[in-house]
Short mmCIF file of C-alpha atoms in Angstrom, two decimals:
data_model
loop_
_atom_site.label_atom_id
_atom_site.label_comp_id
_atom_site.label_asym_id
_atom_site.label_seq_id
_atom_site.Cartn_x
_atom_site.Cartn_y
_atom_site.Cartn_z
CA MET A 1480 77.94 111.12 127.85
CA THR A 1481 76.57 107.79 126.64
CA LEU A 1482 75.04 107.48 123.09
CA THR A 1483 72.89 104.42 122.36
CA PHE A 1484 74.05 103.94 118.77
CA ALA A 1485 71.51 101.21 117.92
CA HIS A 1486 68.62 103.54 118.61
CA ARG A 1487 66.72 104.53 115.59
CA VAL A 1488 66.30 108.30 115.40
CA ASP A 1489 62.97 109.84 114.30
CA THR A 1490 63.71 111.74 111.11
CA ALA A 1491 60.10 112.59 110.27
CA ALA A 1492 60.90 116.26 110.49
CA LEU A 1493 63.92 115.93 108.19
CA SER A 1494 63.49 116.88 104.53
CA ARG A 1495 65.37 115.11 101.60
CA ARG A 1496 67.56 118.19 101.55
CA THR A 1497 68.76 117.62 105.11
CA PHE A 1498 71.30 115.03 106.11
CA LEU A 1499 72.24 116.25 109.65
CA THR A 1500 70.75 116.79 112.99
CA ALA A 1501 72.34 118.61 115.92
CA SER A 1502 71.88 118.52 119.66
CA ALA A 1503 73.79 119.39 122.90
CA THR A 1504 75.77 116.82 124.68
CA ALA A 1505 75.25 116.27 128.46
CA ALA A 1506 78.51 118.06 129.03
CA GLY A 1507 77.48 120.98 127.08
CA GLY A 1508 79.12 120.31 123.64
CA LEU A 1509 77.80 119.82 120.12
CA ALA A 1510 76.59 116.39 118.93
CA LEU A 1511 76.04 115.73 115.14
CA ALA A 1512 74.12 112.75 113.82
CA PHE A 1513 74.35 112.34 110.12
CA ILE A 1514 73.13 110.00 107.34
CA VAL A 1515 75.61 107.70 105.58
CA PRO A 1516 73.80 106.61 102.37
CA ASN A 1517 73.62 102.95 101.81
CA ARG A 1518 71.84 100.55 99.49
CA SER A 1519 68.92 102.29 97.88
CA GLU A 1520 69.49 105.47 99.83
CA ALA A 1521 72.63 106.31 97.89
CA ALA A 1522 70.83 108.58 95.39
CA SER A 1523 68.79 110.28 98.15
CA PRO A 1524 70.54 110.30 101.51
CA VAL A 1525 67.63 110.61 103.73
CA ALA A 1526 64.77 108.22 103.39
CA GLU A 1527 61.53 108.51 105.27
CA GLY A 1528 61.84 107.02 108.71
CA GLY A 1529 65.56 106.30 108.10
CA ALA A 1530 68.21 106.05 110.79
CA LEU A 1531 70.93 108.56 111.54
CA ASN A 1532 74.01 106.38 111.59
CA GLY A 1533 76.99 108.55 111.95
CA PHE A 1534 77.99 110.41 115.21
CA VAL A 1535 80.41 113.29 115.85
CA ARG A 1536 80.66 114.94 119.33
CA ILE A 1537 82.51 118.10 120.16
CA GLU A 1538 82.87 118.20 123.92
CA PRO A 1539 83.78 121.31 126.01
CA ASP A 1540 87.24 120.00 126.69
CA GLY A 1541 88.02 120.36 123.03
CA ARG A 1542 88.13 116.68 122.10
CA ILE A 1543 86.19 115.57 119.11
CA HIS A 1544 84.73 112.02 119.25
CA LEU A 1545 84.10 110.21 115.89
CA THR A 1546 82.18 106.96 115.91
CA ILE A 1547 83.77 104.67 113.35
CA PRO A 1548 81.96 101.63 112.07
CA MET A 1549 84.92 100.17 110.26
CA VAL A 1550 87.56 98.05 111.91
CA GLU A 1551 91.09 99.11 112.47
CA MET A 1552 93.28 96.10 111.45
CA GLY A 1553 96.58 97.90 110.91
CA GLN A 1554 95.68 99.50 107.65
CA GLY A 1555 95.09 103.00 109.15
CA THR A 1556 91.25 103.21 108.92
CA TYR A 1557 90.92 105.10 112.20
CA THR A 1558 93.46 107.68 111.00
CA SER A 1559 92.33 108.00 107.48
CA LEU A 1560 88.59 108.49 108.38
CA ALA A 1561 89.50 110.97 111.06
CA MET A 1562 91.54 112.87 108.48
CA LEU A 1563 88.47 113.29 106.28
CA LEU A 1564 86.56 114.87 109.27
CA ALA A 1565 89.46 116.96 110.51
CA GLU A 1566 90.19 118.41 106.97
CA GLU A 1567 86.85 120.10 106.49
CA LEU A 1568 86.27 120.75 110.36
CA GLU A 1569 89.61 122.63 110.46
CA VAL A 1570 91.06 120.92 113.46
CA LYS A 1571 94.28 119.19 114.37
CA LEU A 1572 94.18 115.36 113.76
CA ASP A 1573 95.19 114.61 117.28
CA SER A 1574 92.15 116.31 118.73
CA ILE A 1575 89.91 113.61 117.14
CA VAL A 1576 89.16 110.55 119.32
CA PRO A 1577 88.11 107.46 117.33
CA GLU A 1578 85.40 105.32 118.89
CA HIS A 1579 84.38 101.96 117.44
CA ALA A 1580 80.66 101.58 116.63
CA PRO A 1581 78.75 98.61 117.89
CA PRO A 1582 77.83 95.79 115.46
CA ASN A 1583 74.64 96.81 113.56
CA ASP A 1584 74.28 96.30 109.84
CA ALA A 1585 71.13 98.28 109.76
CA LEU A 1586 72.78 101.27 111.12
CA TYR A 1587 76.49 101.03 110.20
CA ALA A 1588 76.68 99.18 106.82
CA ASN A 1589 79.47 100.37 104.63
CA PRO A 1590 77.70 102.19 101.75
CA ILE A 1591 79.84 100.16 99.24
CA LEU A 1592 79.85 96.71 100.82
CA HIS A 1593 76.25 97.02 102.09
CA GLU A 1594 77.18 95.39 105.40
CA GLN A 1595 79.27 96.42 108.39
CA SER A 1596 82.47 94.80 107.25
CA THR A 1597 85.97 96.12 106.50
CA GLY A 1598 87.74 95.33 103.27
CA LEU A 1599 88.27 95.78 99.55
CA SER A 1600 89.63 99.32 100.30
CA ALA A 1601 86.07 100.45 100.76
CA SER A 1602 86.33 102.44 104.04
CA THR A 1603 87.78 105.67 102.68
CA ARG A 1604 85.79 105.44 99.51
CA GLY A 1605 82.51 104.83 101.32
CA PHE A 1606 82.98 107.66 103.84
CA TRP A 1607 84.81 110.07 101.59
CA LEU A 1608 81.82 112.53 101.17
CA PRO A 1609 79.73 111.88 104.30
CA LEU A 1610 82.62 112.58 106.76
CA ARG A 1611 83.81 115.56 104.85
CA GLN A 1612 80.32 117.01 104.71
CA ALA A 1613 79.75 116.39 108.39
CA GLY A 1614 83.07 118.21 109.16
CA ALA A 1615 82.20 121.12 107.00
CA ALA A 1616 78.78 121.40 108.32
CA ALA A 1617 79.98 121.41 111.95
CA ARG A 1618 82.49 124.08 111.09
CA ILE A 1619 79.78 126.27 109.51
CA MET A 1620 77.66 125.91 112.70
CA LEU A 1621 80.49 126.64 114.91
CA VAL A 1622 81.62 129.73 112.89
CA THR A 1623 77.97 130.89 112.82
CA ALA A 1624 77.69 130.65 116.60
CA ALA A 1625 80.83 132.76 117.03
CA ALA A 1626 79.75 135.34 114.49
CA GLN A 1627 76.39 135.78 116.33
CA ARG A 1628 78.22 136.40 119.61
CA TRP A 1629 80.44 139.08 117.90
CA LYS A 1630 77.39 140.30 115.75
CA VAL A 1631 79.53 140.02 112.54
CA ASP A 1632 79.02 138.36 109.17
CA PRO A 1633 79.90 134.59 109.39
CA ALA A 1634 81.26 134.68 105.89
CA GLN A 1635 84.02 137.18 107.04
CA CYS A 1636 85.20 134.83 109.87
CA THR A 1637 87.84 132.11 109.56
CA ALA A 1638 88.52 128.91 111.33
CA THR A 1639 92.00 127.22 111.76
CA ASP A 1640 93.09 124.47 114.11
CA GLY A 1641 89.76 124.60 116.08
CA VAL A 1642 89.89 128.41 116.58
CA ILE A 1643 87.53 130.91 115.07
CA ARG A 1644 88.70 134.49 114.34
CA ASP A 1645 86.63 137.53 113.62
CA PRO A 1646 87.18 139.65 110.40
CA SER A 1647 89.64 142.02 112.21
CA GLY A 1648 91.67 139.12 113.49
CA GLN A 1649 91.61 140.68 116.94
CA ARG A 1650 89.09 138.34 118.62
CA SER A 1651 89.05 134.50 118.59
CA LEU A 1652 87.04 131.74 120.15
CA ALA A 1653 87.88 128.02 120.38
CA TYR A 1654 85.38 125.57 119.07
CA ARG A 1655 84.72 124.31 122.74
CA GLU A 1656 83.71 127.83 123.76
CA VAL A 1657 80.81 127.97 121.18
CA ALA A 1658 79.95 124.23 120.89
CA LEU A 1659 76.87 124.59 123.11
CA ALA A 1660 75.58 127.57 121.12
CA ALA A 1661 76.32 125.87 117.85
CA ALA A 1662 74.11 122.96 118.87
CA GLN A 1663 71.15 125.45 118.74
CA ILE A 1664 71.74 126.30 115.11
CA LYS A 1665 69.93 124.49 112.32
CA PRO A 1666 72.53 122.39 110.34
CA PRO A 1667 73.05 123.36 106.68
CA ALA A 1668 71.61 121.42 103.86
CA PRO A 1669 74.09 119.48 101.66
CA ASP A 1670 73.75 121.94 98.79
CA GLN A 1671 74.78 124.79 101.19
CA ILE A 1672 78.00 123.11 102.08
CA LYS A 1673 81.07 123.98 99.97
CA LEU A 1674 83.85 121.38 100.30
CA LYS A 1675 87.53 122.02 99.73
CA ALA A 1676 88.96 121.51 96.34
CA PRO A 1677 91.97 119.05 96.28
CA GLY A 1678 94.39 121.89 95.91
CA GLN A 1679 93.17 123.28 99.23
CA PHE A 1680 93.80 120.19 101.26
CA THR A 1681 96.28 120.58 104.11
CA LEU A 1682 95.84 117.15 105.78
CA ILE A 1683 94.43 114.78 103.17
CA GLY A 1684 97.35 113.41 101.08
CA THR A 1685 99.86 113.67 103.98
CA SER A 1686 101.24 110.92 106.18
CA PRO A 1687 100.53 111.92 109.75
CA LYS A 1688 101.15 109.80 112.81
CA ARG A 1689 98.71 107.09 113.36
CA LEU A 1690 96.02 107.88 115.93
CA GLU A 1691 95.94 104.33 117.40
CA ALA A 1692 99.66 103.72 117.34
CA ALA A 1693 100.45 105.02 120.82
CA GLY A 1694 97.86 102.74 122.40
CA LYS A 1695 99.20 99.86 120.67
CA VAL A 1696 102.84 100.30 121.48
CA SER A 1697 102.10 101.13 125.19
CA GLY A 1698 99.78 98.16 125.63
CA ARG A 1699 96.68 100.15 126.40
CA THR A 1700 94.82 98.99 123.29
CA GLN A 1701 92.46 96.14 124.06
CA PHE A 1702 92.28 93.45 121.36
CA GLY A 1703 89.83 90.67 121.11
CA ILE A 1704 92.29 88.26 122.77
CA ASP A 1705 92.54 90.54 125.75
CA ALA A 1706 88.86 90.55 126.49
CA ILE A 1707 87.95 88.91 129.78
CA VAL A 1708 84.33 88.46 130.99
CA PRO A 1709 83.18 86.86 134.28
CA GLY A 1710 83.04 83.05 134.17
CA MET A 1711 84.82 83.03 130.95
CA LYS A 1712 86.31 79.68 129.60
CA PHE A 1713 89.27 79.25 127.25
CA ALA A 1714 89.60 76.85 124.37
CA ALA A 1715 92.62 75.48 122.60
CA ILE A 1716 91.99 74.29 119.04
CA ALA A 1717 93.75 71.86 116.83
CA ILE A 1718 92.64 72.21 113.16
CA SER A 1719 93.49 69.86 110.26
CA PRO A 1720 96.50 71.11 108.35
CA VAL A 1721 94.87 70.26 105.08
CA GLY A 1722 91.41 71.09 103.69
CA GLY A 1723 88.91 68.26 104.34
CA GLY A 1724 91.13 66.46 106.91
CA LYS A 1725 89.27 64.89 109.88
CA PRO A 1726 90.52 63.75 113.33
CA LYS A 1727 91.31 60.05 113.15
CA GLN A 1728 91.42 59.45 116.86
CA VAL A 1729 90.74 61.66 119.94
CA ASN A 1730 91.69 60.52 123.53
CA GLN A 1731 89.07 62.54 125.35
CA ALA A 1732 89.66 60.74 128.62
CA ALA A 1733 93.17 62.00 128.78
CA ALA A 1734 92.19 65.60 128.19
CA LEU A 1735 89.25 65.47 130.68
CA ALA A 1736 91.63 64.11 133.39
CA VAL A 1737 93.55 67.39 133.34
CA LYS A 1738 92.44 69.76 136.16
CA GLY A 1739 90.38 72.61 134.88
CA VAL A 1740 89.40 71.07 131.60
CA ARG A 1741 85.54 71.14 131.09
CA GLN A 1742 84.80 69.69 127.71
CA VAL A 1743 86.31 68.23 124.54
CA VAL A 1744 84.50 69.28 121.37
CA VAL A 1745 85.14 67.27 118.12
CA ILE A 1746 83.84 68.75 114.85
CA ASP A 1747 84.50 67.72 111.18
CA GLU A 1748 88.00 69.31 110.82
CA ALA A 1749 89.06 70.27 114.32
CA VAL A 1750 89.26 69.35 117.99
CA ALA A 1751 88.75 71.91 120.84
CA VAL A 1752 89.53 71.54 124.49
CA VAL A 1753 87.57 74.02 126.76
CA ALA A 1754 88.98 74.75 130.07
CA ASP A 1755 89.03 77.25 132.96
CA HIS A 1756 92.40 78.75 131.73
CA THR A 1757 94.59 78.51 128.70
CA GLY A 1758 97.30 76.38 130.47
CA ALA A 1759 94.75 73.51 131.02
CA ALA A 1760 93.30 73.75 127.58
CA LYS A 1761 96.74 73.43 126.02
CA LYS A 1762 98.38 70.94 128.40
CA ASP A 1763 99.96 67.83 126.80
CA TRP A 1764 98.69 68.55 123.23
CA THR A 1765 100.21 65.76 121.12
CA PRO A 1766 98.35 65.92 117.74
CA ARG A 1767 99.78 63.36 115.31
CA ARG A 1768 99.43 63.50 111.57
CA SER A 1769 98.26 60.43 109.69
CA SER A 1770 101.02 58.74 107.68
CA GLY A 1771 98.52 57.79 104.93
CA THR A 1772 97.54 59.99 102.03
CA THR A 1773 93.72 60.16 101.56
CA VAL A 1774 92.00 60.45 98.29
CA ARG A 1775 91.01 64.00 99.13
CA MET A 1776 94.62 65.01 99.70
CA ARG A 1777 95.67 63.38 96.39
CA ARG A 1778 93.07 65.33 94.56
CA SER A 1779 94.03 68.64 96.38
CA ILE A 1780 97.72 68.06 95.24
CA ALA A 1781 96.64 67.34 91.77
CA ARG A 1782 94.61 70.42 91.47
CA ALA A 1783 97.43 72.60 92.94
CA SER A 1784 99.81 71.12 90.53
CA SER A 1785 97.51 71.80 87.52
CA HIS A 1786 96.93 75.30 88.71
CA SER A 1787 100.72 75.95 88.86
CA SER A 1788 101.13 74.69 85.32
CA ARG A 1789 98.41 77.07 84.06
CA LEU A 1790 100.04 80.06 85.89
CA ASP A 1791 103.40 79.12 84.24
CA ARG A 1792 101.77 79.02 80.85
CA ARG A 1793 100.14 82.38 81.37
CA ARG A 1794 103.38 84.05 82.62
CA ARG A 1795 105.18 82.78 79.48
CA ALA A 1796 102.35 84.22 77.36
CA SER A 1797 102.52 87.52 79.15
CA SER A 1798 106.30 87.65 78.56
CA ARG A 1799 105.65 87.30 74.82
CA GLY A 1800 103.55 90.36 74.91
CA THR A 1801 100.06 88.84 74.96
CA THR A 1802 97.52 89.51 77.68
CA ALA A 1803 97.09 86.84 80.38
CA MET A 1804 95.10 87.29 83.61
CA SER A 1805 94.87 84.87 86.39
CA SER A 1806 92.97 84.61 89.67
CA ARG A 1807 94.58 82.31 92.20
CA PRO A 1808 93.39 81.32 95.66
CA LEU A 1809 94.94 82.94 98.78
CA PRO A 1810 98.11 81.11 99.55
CA ARG A 1811 98.24 79.14 102.74
CA PRO A 1812 101.23 79.31 105.06
CA ARG A 1813 103.60 76.47 105.58
CA GLY A 1814 101.71 73.71 107.37
CA GLY A 1815 98.56 74.15 105.30
CA SER A 1816 96.40 75.97 107.81
CA MET A 1817 95.35 79.72 107.74
CA PRO A 1818 96.13 81.81 110.73
CA SER A 1819 93.36 81.63 113.37
CA THR A 1820 91.40 84.53 114.76
CA ASN A 1821 90.00 84.88 118.25
CA CYS A 1822 86.41 85.33 119.29
CA ARG A 1823 84.10 85.35 122.27
CA SER A 1824 80.97 83.21 122.42
CA TRP A 1825 78.29 82.81 125.09
CA ARG A 1826 76.90 79.51 126.36
CA THR A 1827 73.37 79.49 127.69
CA ARG A 1828 73.86 76.73 130.35
CA ARG A 1829 76.39 76.32 133.10
CA TRP A 1830 79.51 74.38 132.52
CA SER A 1831 79.77 71.00 134.28
CA ARG A 1832 82.03 68.10 134.27
#
């Protein structure tokens, strides 16, 4: 099944007491779309004409797909957000399949940061309630579907590890067996959903195995640097090791003479060689640092020295029992430049020599 995540869902039929909508998946499972409040919607989750921006799919094979708008950068976001859903849904953590959301600030902005970005420890805080509510709502719908099949009171049924049991404990149904029937049930309103108290948590607060770890250690995970598209070119970049530094001299002819090199791009603080492959882009790189010290470099050194002196004074003041707070810039690694990231960009005209 393919979901078009950027599509705005008509919520005219939703009241301000409703934050979920349910439907069947193409394979016969349960799909939930829910509101993650953000900006002015924080006090009232569903605004007229708003967009449903969270997606959970329970497929007939038992797997639960969770669309996650935050980026997994090694901090465990995929696992922690899946834990919030699994805790209230009453499923095992390894049954959840994280799927990254496409870029769309309008749909997937973090409710704390007000944009689709990851940082400031805002992922778990921002989705703490929405994901738990979505999990609890899905569990209620699934249990209700099973109870209707058995003709018993849903309140007397229990759910554990993705399996629903009747009041006698003699009959059981897996979530996947009632997912399609649950899709026909109206989702509960937020005030009808009772979340677990902290003392009832069985997953939150533990340290389970990371969901994305196996893919990373096996090499299956695709990172930005692994992405290849037809006609793709590669660039090697030399950046000034100090802030404000500029290229003094660039021998473009030598670079363009290398087979496969398409273009040399010179900007204020860097030089990039664009080529058909990385080997050509990086061939015979011989960047040389200027032996002179520019006025800007002298000023940077002076500022750094002054900042260090202030920190020393504040540390001494702190050791004497007084309060001293400091805010210092992010330290740069040896060599002066920050670690580079990778990205893809698209050029609108064909490359030519």
